[in-house]
Coordinates of C-alpha atoms and ligand atoms in Angstrom, one line a residue:
M65 CA 79.0 113.0 121.5
L66 CA 81.1 110.2 119.8
K67 CA 84.8 110.6 119.6
G68 CA 87.1 109.6 116.7
I69 CA 90.0 110.7 114.6
A70 CA 89.8 114.0 112.9
A71 CA 90.7 112.8 109.3
S72 CA 89.3 115.4 107.0
E73 CA 88.5 119.0 108.3
G74 CA 85.2 120.8 107.9
I75 CA 81.8 120.5 109.4
G76 CA 79.0 118.3 107.9
I77 CA 75.4 118.4 109.2
G78 CA 73.1 115.7 107.8
K79 CA 71.2 112.4 108.1
V80 CA 72.9 109.2 108.7
M81 CA 72.9 106.5 106.0
I82 CA 74.4 103.2 107.4
I83 CA 76.1 101.2 104.7
A84 CA 75.6 97.7 105.8
E85 CA 78.2 95.1 104.9
Q86 CA 77.2 93.1 101.9
K87 CA 75.8 89.7 102.4
L88 CA 78.1 87.5 100.4
D89 CA 76.9 84.2 101.8
Y90 CA 77.2 81.1 99.5
T91 CA 77.3 77.4 99.8
P92 CA 80.5 76.0 98.3
K93 CA 79.5 74.1 95.2
E94 CA 81.1 70.9 93.8
V95 CA 83.0 71.6 90.6
T96 CA 82.5 68.9 88.0
D97 CA 83.8 71.0 85.0
V98 CA 87.1 72.5 86.1
D99 CA 87.7 74.3 82.8
A100 CA 84.3 75.9 83.0
E101 CA 84.9 77.1 86.6
L102 CA 88.3 78.5 85.7
Q103 CA 86.6 80.4 82.8
R104 CA 83.9 81.7 85.2
Y105 CA 86.7 83.0 87.5
K106 CA 88.5 84.5 84.6
D107 CA 85.4 86.2 83.4
A108 CA 84.8 87.6 86.9
V109 CA 88.3 89.0 87.2
K110 CA 87.7 90.6 83.8
A111 CA 84.5 92.2 84.9
F112 CA 86.0 93.2 88.1
C113 CA 88.9 95.0 86.2
D114 CA 86.5 96.6 83.8
E115 CA 84.3 98.0 86.7
T116 CA 87.4 99.2 88.6
V117 CA 88.7 101.0 85.5
E118 CA 85.2 102.7 85.2
Q119 CA 85.2 103.6 88.9
A120 CA 88.8 105.0 88.6
D121 CA 87.7 107.1 85.6
A122 CA 84.9 108.5 87.8
I123 CA 87.2 109.4 90.6
R124 CA 89.7 110.8 88.2
K125 CA 87.1 113.3 86.9
S126 CA 85.7 114.1 90.3
T127 CA 88.8 114.1 92.4
G128 CA 92.2 113.5 90.6
D129 CA 94.7 111.2 89.1
K130 CA 96.3 110.3 92.5
E131 CA 93.1 109.1 94.0
A132 CA 92.3 107.1 90.9
E133 CA 95.7 105.4 91.2
I134 CA 94.5 103.9 94.6
L135 CA 91.7 102.1 92.8
M136 CA 94.0 101.1 89.8
G137 CA 96.2 99.6 92.3
H138 CA 93.4 96.9 92.9
I139 CA 94.0 95.8 89.3
A140 CA 97.7 95.4 89.9
I141 CA 96.9 93.2 93.0
I142 CA 94.5 90.9 91.3
S143 CA 96.9 90.6 88.2
D144 CA 99.6 89.5 90.6
P145 CA 100.6 86.1 89.1
F146 CA 101.1 84.5 92.6
M147 CA 97.8 85.4 93.8
N148 CA 96.1 84.5 90.6
G149 CA 98.1 81.3 90.4
E150 CA 97.1 80.2 94.0
I151 CA 93.4 80.8 93.2
E152 CA 93.5 78.9 89.9
N153 CA 95.4 76.0 91.6
L154 CA 92.4 75.7 94.1
I155 CA 90.0 75.8 91.3
K156 CA 91.9 73.1 89.5
A157 CA 91.8 71.0 92.8
E158 CA 87.9 71.2 92.2
Q159 CA 87.1 74.0 94.6
C160 CA 84.5 76.5 93.5
A161 CA 85.7 80.0 92.4
E162 CA 83.9 81.8 95.4
K163 CA 85.7 79.7 98.0
S164 CA 89.1 79.8 96.2
V165 CA 89.0 83.5 96.0
E166 CA 87.9 83.9 99.6
Q167 CA 90.7 81.4 100.8
V168 CA 93.5 83.1 98.9
C169 CA 92.4 86.6 99.8
Q170 CA 92.1 85.7 103.4
M171 CA 95.6 84.5 103.3
F172 CA 96.9 87.8 102.0
I173 CA 94.6 89.8 104.4
D174 CA 96.1 87.8 107.4
M175 CA 99.6 88.3 106.2
F176 CA 99.2 92.1 105.6
S177 CA 97.3 92.6 108.8
A178 CA 100.0 91.0 110.9
T179 CA 102.7 93.3 109.9
G180 CA 101.7 96.1 112.2
D181 CA 102.9 98.5 109.5
E182 CA 100.3 101.0 108.6
L183 CA 101.1 101.1 104.9
T184 CA 101.1 97.3 104.6
M185 CA 98.0 97.0 106.8
Q186 CA 96.3 99.3 104.2
R187 CA 96.8 96.7 101.6
A188 CA 94.6 94.3 103.7
T189 CA 91.8 96.7 103.1
D190 CA 92.5 96.7 99.4
V191 CA 92.4 92.8 99.3
K192 CA 89.2 92.8 101.3
D193 CA 87.7 95.2 98.7
I194 CA 88.9 93.0 95.9
R195 CA 87.6 89.8 97.6
D196 CA 84.1 91.3 98.0
G197 CA 84.0 92.7 94.5
L198 CA 85.0 89.4 92.9
I199 CA 82.7 87.4 95.1
S200 CA 79.7 89.6 94.5
I201 CA 80.4 89.4 90.7
L202 CA 80.6 85.6 91.0
L203 CA 77.3 85.5 93.0
G204 CA 75.6 88.1 90.8
V205 CA 74.9 90.4 93.9
H206 CA 74.8 94.1 93.3
S207 CA 77.0 96.3 95.3
V208 CA 75.9 99.0 97.7
K209 CA 74.8 102.2 96.0
I210 CA 76.3 105.1 97.7
S211 CA 75.7 107.0 94.5
D212 CA 72.0 106.9 95.2
A213 CA 72.3 108.7 98.5
P214 CA 70.1 111.8 98.7
A215 CA 71.5 115.3 99.5
N216 CA 72.8 116.0 103.1
T217 CA 73.8 112.3 103.7
V218 CA 76.3 111.4 106.4
I219 CA 77.8 108.0 105.3
V220 CA 78.3 105.5 108.3
V221 CA 80.3 102.4 107.5
K222 CA 82.5 100.0 109.2
E223 CA 85.4 100.6 106.8
L224 CA 85.2 102.9 103.7
T225 CA 86.9 101.1 100.8
P226 CA 88.3 102.9 97.8
S227 CA 85.6 101.3 95.5
M228 CA 83.0 102.7 97.8
T229 CA 84.5 106.0 97.6
A230 CA 84.1 106.0 93.8
G231 CA 80.4 106.1 94.1
I232 CA 80.3 109.2 96.4
K233 CA 78.7 112.2 94.8
K234 CA 80.3 115.2 96.4
E235 CA 77.3 117.4 96.4
N236 CA 75.2 114.9 98.3
I237 CA 77.6 113.5 100.9
V238 CA 78.3 116.0 103.8
G239 CA 80.1 113.7 106.1
I240 CA 81.8 110.3 106.6
I241 CA 82.0 108.3 109.8
T242 CA 83.8 105.0 109.9
E243 CA 84.7 102.4 112.6
T244 CA 88.3 101.9 111.4
G245 CA 91.1 103.9 109.8
S246 CA 93.6 106.6 110.7
Q247 CA 94.9 109.9 109.4
T248 CA 96.9 108.2 106.8
S249 CA 94.5 105.4 105.7
H250 CA 93.2 105.5 102.2
S251 CA 89.7 106.4 103.4
A252 CA 91.2 109.6 105.0
I253 CA 93.2 110.4 101.9
L254 CA 90.2 110.0 99.7
A255 CA 87.9 111.9 102.2
R256 CA 90.4 114.8 102.2
A257 CA 90.7 114.8 98.4
L258 CA 86.9 114.9 98.2
E259 CA 86.9 117.7 100.8
I260 CA 84.2 115.7 102.8
P261 CA 84.5 116.2 106.6
A262 CA 85.4 112.7 108.1
V263 CA 85.7 111.3 111.5
L264 CA 87.3 107.8 111.5
S265 CA 87.7 105.0 114.1
V266 CA 84.5 105.8 115.9
E267 CA 83.8 102.8 118.0
N268 CA 80.7 100.8 117.0
A269 CA 79.5 103.7 114.9
T270 CA 77.4 101.5 112.7
S271 CA 75.4 100.1 115.7
Q272 CA 75.4 103.3 117.8
L273 CA 73.9 105.3 115.0
S274 CA 70.8 104.6 112.9
S275 CA 69.8 105.4 109.5
G276 CA 67.8 108.7 109.2
E277 CA 68.9 110.3 112.5
Q278 CA 70.5 113.7 112.3
V279 CA 74.2 114.2 113.2
I280 CA 76.9 116.8 113.1
V281 CA 80.3 115.5 111.8
D282 CA 83.2 117.8 113.0
G283 CA 86.1 116.6 110.9
S284 CA 88.4 119.3 112.4
E285 CA 88.0 118.1 115.9
G286 CA 87.2 114.4 115.4
N287 CA 83.7 114.7 117.0
V288 CA 80.2 113.3 116.0
L289 CA 77.4 115.1 117.7
T290 CA 74.2 113.0 118.0
A291 CA 70.6 114.3 118.4
P292 CA 71.8 118.0 118.2
G293 CA 69.5 120.7 119.5
Q294 CA 68.6 123.7 117.4
D295 CA 71.3 125.9 119.2
E296 CA 74.0 123.3 118.3
I297 CA 72.8 123.1 114.8
D298 CA 72.9 126.9 114.4
A299 CA 76.3 127.2 116.1
F300 CA 77.8 124.5 113.8
T301 CA 76.2 125.9 110.7
A302 CA 77.8 129.2 111.4
K303 CA 81.1 127.3 112.1
R304 CA 80.7 125.5 108.8
D305 CA 79.9 128.6 106.8
A306 CA 82.9 130.3 108.3
F307 CA 85.2 127.4 107.5
L308 CA 84.1 127.3 103.9
R309 CA 84.3 131.1 103.5
E310 CA 87.8 131.0 104.8
K311 CA 88.8 128.1 102.6
R312 CA 87.4 129.9 99.5
E313 CA 89.2 133.0 100.5
L314 CA 92.6 131.1 101.0
E315 CA 92.3 129.6 97.5
N316 CA 92.6 133.1 96.1
Y317 CA 96.2 133.0 97.3
R318 CA 97.1 129.8 95.6
G319 CA 99.8 130.0 92.9
K320 CA 100.4 133.7 93.9
K321 CA 103.7 135.2 95.0
T322 CA 104.1 135.9 98.7
L323 CA 103.9 139.8 98.8
S324 CA 103.4 142.2 101.6
A325 CA 100.8 145.0 101.0
S326 CA 103.6 147.3 100.1
G327 CA 105.1 144.9 97.6
E328 CA 108.1 143.3 99.5
E329 CA 108.4 139.7 98.3
Y330 CA 109.1 136.8 100.7
E331 CA 109.9 133.1 100.2
L332 CA 107.2 130.9 101.8
F333 CA 108.6 127.4 102.4
C334 CA 107.4 124.2 104.2
N335 CA 108.9 122.0 107.0
I336 CA 109.0 118.4 106.1
G337 CA 110.2 115.1 107.8
T338 CA 110.1 112.7 104.9
P339 CA 110.2 112.7 101.1
K340 CA 106.6 111.9 101.1
D341 CA 105.8 115.2 103.0
A342 CA 107.3 117.0 100.0
T343 CA 104.1 116.1 98.2
K344 CA 102.1 117.8 100.9
A345 CA 104.4 120.8 100.6
I346 CA 103.8 121.0 96.9
N347 CA 100.1 120.4 97.2
A348 CA 99.9 123.2 99.9
D349 CA 101.6 125.6 97.4
G350 CA 104.9 125.7 99.4
E351 CA 107.6 127.4 97.3
G352 CA 110.5 125.2 98.8
V353 CA 111.4 123.3 101.8
G354 CA 112.9 125.5 104.6
L355 CA 113.6 122.7 107.0
F356 CA 113.9 118.9 106.1
R357 CA 114.1 117.3 109.6
T358 CA 116.3 114.3 108.6
E359 CA 116.1 112.5 112.0
F360 CA 112.8 110.9 110.7
L361 CA 114.9 108.8 108.3
F362 CA 116.9 107.5 111.3
M363 CA 113.9 106.7 113.5
D364 CA 111.8 103.6 113.7
R365 CA 114.5 101.3 112.5
N366 CA 117.2 99.2 113.9
A367 CA 120.3 100.5 112.2
L368 CA 121.7 103.6 110.4
P369 CA 120.3 104.3 107.0
T370 CA 123.0 103.9 104.4
E371 CA 124.5 106.7 102.3
D372 CA 122.5 105.4 99.3
E373 CA 119.2 105.2 101.2
Q374 CA 119.6 108.8 102.4
F375 CA 120.6 109.9 98.9
E376 CA 117.5 108.3 97.4
A377 CA 115.4 110.0 100.1
Y378 CA 116.9 113.6 99.5
K379 CA 116.9 113.1 95.6
Q380 CA 113.2 112.0 95.8
A381 CA 112.2 115.1 97.9
S382 CA 114.1 117.3 95.5
L383 CA 112.3 115.7 92.5
I384 CA 109.0 116.0 94.2
M385 CA 109.7 119.7 94.8
K386 CA 110.5 120.1 91.0
G387 CA 114.0 121.6 91.8
A388 CA 112.6 124.2 94.3
P389 CA 115.0 125.1 97.1
I390 CA 115.3 122.4 99.9
I391 CA 117.3 123.0 103.1
I392 CA 118.3 119.7 104.5
R393 CA 119.2 119.9 108.3
T394 CA 121.8 117.4 109.3
L395 CA 120.9 114.9 112.0
D396 CA 119.5 116.6 115.0
I397 CA 119.2 113.9 117.7
G398 CA 119.5 113.8 121.5
G399 CA 117.3 116.1 123.7
D400 CA 113.8 114.9 123.1
K401 CA 114.7 113.0 120.0
E402 CA 115.8 109.5 120.7
I403 CA 117.3 106.9 118.4
P404 CA 117.8 103.7 120.4
Y405 CA 120.3 101.9 118.2
L406 CA 122.8 104.8 118.5
G407 CA 123.1 103.7 122.2
L408 CA 123.4 107.3 123.4
A409 CA 124.2 107.3 127.1
K410 CA 121.5 108.6 129.5
E411 CA 122.3 112.2 130.5
E412 CA 121.4 114.2 133.5
N413 CA 120.6 117.1 131.2
P414 CA 120.0 116.0 127.7
F415 CA 119.0 119.3 126.2
M416 CA 122.3 120.7 127.3
G417 CA 124.2 117.6 126.4
F418 CA 125.7 115.5 123.7
R419 CA 123.3 116.1 120.9
A420 CA 122.9 117.3 117.3
I421 CA 126.0 118.9 115.6
R422 CA 128.0 117.9 118.8
Y423 CA 127.3 114.2 118.4
C424 CA 127.7 114.4 114.6
L425 CA 131.2 116.0 114.9
K426 CA 132.3 113.2 117.2
N427 CA 130.8 110.5 114.9
R428 CA 132.5 111.6 111.7
D429 CA 131.9 108.5 109.6
M430 CA 128.1 108.7 110.2
F431 CA 128.1 112.4 109.6
K432 CA 130.2 112.4 106.5
S433 CA 128.0 109.7 105.0
Q434 CA 124.9 111.9 105.6
I435 CA 126.7 115.0 104.1
K436 CA 127.8 112.9 101.0
A437 CA 124.3 111.8 100.5
I438 CA 123.1 115.4 100.6
L439 CA 125.8 116.5 98.2
R440 CA 125.0 113.7 95.7
A441 CA 121.4 114.7 95.9
S442 CA 122.5 118.3 95.1
A443 CA 123.2 117.3 91.6
F444 CA 119.4 117.0 91.2
G445 CA 118.1 120.2 92.5
D446 CA 118.7 123.3 94.6
I447 CA 119.7 121.6 97.8
R448 CA 121.3 123.4 100.8
I449 CA 122.9 122.1 104.1
M450 CA 121.9 123.4 107.5
F451 CA 123.7 122.5 110.8
P452 CA 121.5 122.4 113.9
L453 CA 122.3 123.6 117.4
I454 CA 125.3 125.7 116.5
T455 CA 126.7 127.5 119.5
A456 CA 130.2 128.4 118.5
V457 CA 132.1 129.5 115.4
E458 CA 134.3 126.4 115.6
E459 CA 131.4 124.0 115.1
L460 CA 130.4 125.8 111.9
R461 CA 134.0 125.5 110.7
A462 CA 134.4 121.9 111.5
G463 CA 131.1 121.1 109.8
K464 CA 132.2 123.1 106.7
E465 CA 135.5 121.2 106.7
L466 CA 133.7 118.0 106.6
V467 CA 131.7 119.2 103.7
E468 CA 134.8 120.0 101.9
E469 CA 136.3 116.6 102.7
A470 CA 133.1 114.9 101.5
K471 CA 133.3 117.0 98.3
S472 CA 136.9 115.8 97.6
D473 CA 135.9 112.1 98.1
L474 CA 133.0 112.6 95.6
R475 CA 135.3 114.4 93.2
A476 CA 137.8 111.5 93.4
S477 CA 135.0 109.1 92.6
G478 CA 133.8 111.2 89.6
I479 CA 130.4 111.7 91.3
D480 CA 128.4 114.9 90.5
F481 CA 127.3 117.4 93.1
D482 CA 126.7 121.1 93.4
E483 CA 130.2 122.6 93.9
N484 CA 128.6 125.8 95.3
I485 CA 126.2 124.2 97.7
K486 CA 125.2 126.6 100.4
V487 CA 125.9 125.8 104.0
G488 CA 123.8 127.5 106.7
V489 CA 123.3 127.7 110.4
M490 CA 120.2 127.0 112.4
T491 CA 120.2 129.7 114.9
E492 CA 118.3 128.2 117.7
T493 CA 120.6 128.7 120.8
A494 CA 121.2 131.8 122.8
A495 CA 124.8 131.6 122.0
S496 CA 124.2 131.6 118.2
G497 CA 121.9 134.7 118.7
V498 CA 124.7 136.4 120.6
I499 CA 127.5 135.7 118.1
A500 CA 125.2 136.0 115.1
H501 CA 127.5 138.7 113.7
L502 CA 130.4 136.3 113.9
L503 CA 128.6 133.3 112.4
A504 CA 127.1 135.5 109.6
K505 CA 130.5 136.0 108.2
E506 CA 131.0 132.3 107.7
A507 CA 127.5 131.0 107.1
D508 CA 125.7 131.2 103.8
F509 CA 122.3 131.6 105.4
F510 CA 120.6 131.5 108.8
S511 CA 117.4 129.9 109.7
I512 CA 115.8 130.8 113.1
G513 CA 114.6 127.8 115.1
T514 CA 112.3 129.6 117.5
N515 CA 111.2 126.3 119.1
D516 CA 114.7 125.7 120.6
L517 CA 115.8 129.4 120.6
T518 CA 112.8 130.2 122.9
G519 CA 113.8 127.4 125.2
Y520 CA 117.6 128.1 125.3
T521 CA 117.0 131.8 125.7
M522 CA 114.4 131.5 128.5
A523 CA 116.2 128.5 130.1
A524 CA 112.7 126.9 130.0
D525 CA 112.1 123.3 128.6
R526 CA 109.4 123.3 125.9
G527 CA 107.9 120.1 127.2
N528 CA 107.8 121.2 131.0
G529 CA 104.2 122.5 131.9
D530 CA 105.5 124.1 135.1
V531 CA 107.7 126.5 133.0
A532 CA 105.2 126.9 130.2
Y533 CA 104.5 130.5 131.3
L534 CA 108.1 131.4 130.3
Y535 CA 108.2 129.5 127.1
S536 CA 107.0 132.1 124.7
P537 CA 108.6 133.6 121.6
F538 CA 107.1 136.8 122.6
Q539 CA 109.2 137.3 125.6
P540 CA 111.1 140.4 125.0
S541 CA 114.4 138.6 125.3
V542 CA 113.4 136.1 122.5
L543 CA 112.2 138.9 120.3
M544 CA 115.5 140.8 120.8
M545 CA 117.3 137.5 119.8
I546 CA 115.2 137.1 116.7
Q547 CA 115.6 140.9 115.8
R548 CA 119.4 140.5 116.3
I549 CA 119.9 137.4 114.2
I550 CA 118.0 139.0 111.3
K551 CA 119.9 142.2 111.7
C552 CA 123.3 140.5 111.6
G553 CA 122.2 138.3 108.8
R554 CA 121.3 141.3 106.7
E555 CA 124.3 143.3 107.5
A556 CA 126.4 140.4 106.3
G557 CA 124.2 140.1 103.1
I558 CA 122.9 136.5 103.8
P559 CA 119.3 135.5 103.7
V560 CA 117.5 134.8 107.1
G561 CA 114.6 132.5 107.3
M562 CA 112.5 131.2 110.3
C563 CA 111.6 127.5 110.5
G564 CA 110.3 127.3 114.1
E565 CA 106.6 127.2 114.9
A566 CA 106.6 131.0 115.5
A567 CA 106.9 131.6 111.7
A568 CA 103.3 130.7 111.2
N569 CA 102.0 132.8 114.1
P570 CA 100.0 135.7 112.7
M571 CA 101.0 137.8 115.7
M572 CA 104.7 137.4 114.7
T573 CA 104.1 138.4 111.1
P574 CA 104.4 142.2 111.4
L575 CA 107.5 141.8 113.6
L576 CA 109.2 139.6 111.1
I577 CA 108.4 141.8 108.2
S578 CA 109.8 144.8 110.0
F579 CA 113.0 143.0 111.2
G580 CA 113.6 142.0 107.5
L581 CA 113.2 138.2 107.4
T582 CA 113.4 136.9 103.9
E583 CA 112.0 133.4 104.2
F584 CA 109.2 131.8 106.2
S585 CA 109.0 128.0 106.7
V586 CA 105.9 126.6 108.0
S587 CA 103.8 123.3 108.1
A588 CA 101.8 122.7 104.9
P589 CA 98.4 123.6 106.2
S590 CA 99.8 127.1 107.2
V591 CA 101.1 128.1 103.8
L592 CA 98.0 129.9 102.3
K593 CA 97.0 131.3 105.7
L594 CA 100.4 133.0 106.1
R595 CA 100.5 134.2 102.6
K596 CA 97.2 135.8 103.4
N597 CA 98.5 137.3 106.6
I598 CA 101.7 138.7 105.0
A599 CA 99.6 140.4 102.4
K600 CA 97.8 142.4 105.2
W601 CA 100.8 144.4 106.2
T602 CA 102.7 147.3 104.6
K603 CA 106.2 147.6 105.7
E604 CA 105.4 151.0 107.2
E605 CA 102.6 149.6 109.4
A606 CA 104.8 146.6 110.4
D607 CA 107.6 149.0 111.4
A608 CA 105.2 150.9 113.5
V609 CA 104.0 147.8 115.4
A610 CA 107.6 146.5 115.9
E611 CA 108.7 149.8 117.3
K612 CA 106.0 149.7 119.9
V613 CA 106.6 146.1 120.7
M614 CA 110.4 146.4 121.1
A615 CA 109.8 149.1 123.7
M616 CA 107.6 146.8 125.9
A617 CA 108.9 145.2 129.0
T618 CA 106.7 142.0 129.4
E619 CA 105.5 139.3 127.3
A620 CA 101.9 140.0 128.6
E621 CA 102.1 143.6 127.3
V622 CA 103.5 142.3 123.8
T623 CA 100.8 139.6 123.3
A624 CA 98.0 141.9 124.5
Y625 CA 99.0 144.6 122.1
L626 CA 99.6 142.3 119.2
K627 CA 96.1 140.8 119.7
T628 CA 94.6 144.2 119.3
V629 CA 96.5 145.1 116.1
L630 CA 95.5 141.8 114.3
Ligands
PEP265 C1 113.4 124.7 116.2 O1 114.1 124.4 117.1 O2 112.7 125.8 116.0 C2 113.1 123.8 115.0 C3 112.4 124.2 114.0 O3 113.7 122.6 115.1 P1 113.1 121.4 116.0 O4 111.6 121.7 116.3 O5 113.1 120.2 115.0 O6 114.0 121.2 117.2
MG266 MG1 115.5 122.8 117.1

């Protein structure tokens, strides 16, 4: 078995077709007529652009606009006056077009590759694609014809370029294996858009595999099975069929409301970490964002993001979500979330220490600049503020005071914001569960963070394997906390959501329906699955399950029972 990165889920069973790299050998020619050589180069660029537009049209029809844009980006790169100017200058200095294209492209490839930044490195692949395209046009060599691949083909290639993808006929290609690429590379994006199972970064795939041999591509696990036996083929065929069946079934839930079998309606939101994730949320049919983890905007950099930078990020997310609700959680650092430039002191017990709202309330300038950025973005959509790790009413009050201060600053500067912005509490500590009735009087909403609530209720670190047996949201103590938080919220007339991982767990669904949760916030791939799960339960059935569960004394009993009712 060969291991790689699971980049596009599903199972493909088929015969390998190795796409060899094109031979683009040439002997540099002497240029005697510079004008003619320049014209030959310009003709090649024009032919390249025409071909690219054609390929983009094909992708647009088979896959979608977004994917076509990746190819159209090639035209933007080759139309860049600097790049073009450099190539033309070399030709004017009597170097042939092939060599000039190669030399300038190589300069860009080296520059992009050296950045270490994944997105920029991706542009190196784009430039390679452009270089090979232009040189093959100049040489009159025909490009590889993936479009001729017969049914049940697994493409094996060093690097899948966007232009190659244009030739893929979805009905014939059952799998993709490459030697390079990651979850976020263009090849992964395109494979997912085409819904073809893909395993990327399989070492030496093109030399380890040979054309014609049978393989199984497991794009969900990132495995390639070579020389599979009949029983493996049977097992994976069954797995593939089940995957496709489930996928078709889930599609029936797209664009629908989230309803229980007895007609109660729920909000089904997504958790995101960056504005770009909002696109995933929308594509997954999320009805809003229940948790925007803003710490990602503060990570992987050397200094705090400015108020403007944050404003742009929050506004962008809101525009992508087309005005649907977005709950922005203020900075939740400390514990396992480190931001080196903040220079937080090492603590004996970071999870119990100076983190999240505690840190923010002591660093008021930084906190206020985040709140102002959120407020400014609230002029562009339905944005709400949520404070993490609340353990006492004073913290909520202090946070709300700062929101009022930020509002008056903005008013004084004549900047628009939502005067009635909702301010909620992330209930994720044992303390907040116990005083939920007090917090509910002063918060506009609750969102239960079961990841931390489980840890703080059980006094069990979520990252510590030795106490993992205690770390379960199905512990009676944690379930009682969840039930209590929802009850207190309901009694105070405020909505209660859940944004911890447990929200997506099908065993939790009947309990949350029974307790009266109003909003679920989950990762994008869980949206349709959860909508389907919610639709299975009537309120009455869910109540019966919850009644039994809440009378149980141990986690083992609870989970064993819930498995039987699923
Ligand atoms: C939680 O604690 O449940 C939660 C959603 O927040 P995080 O995982 O970011 O701590
Ligand atoms: Mg948390």
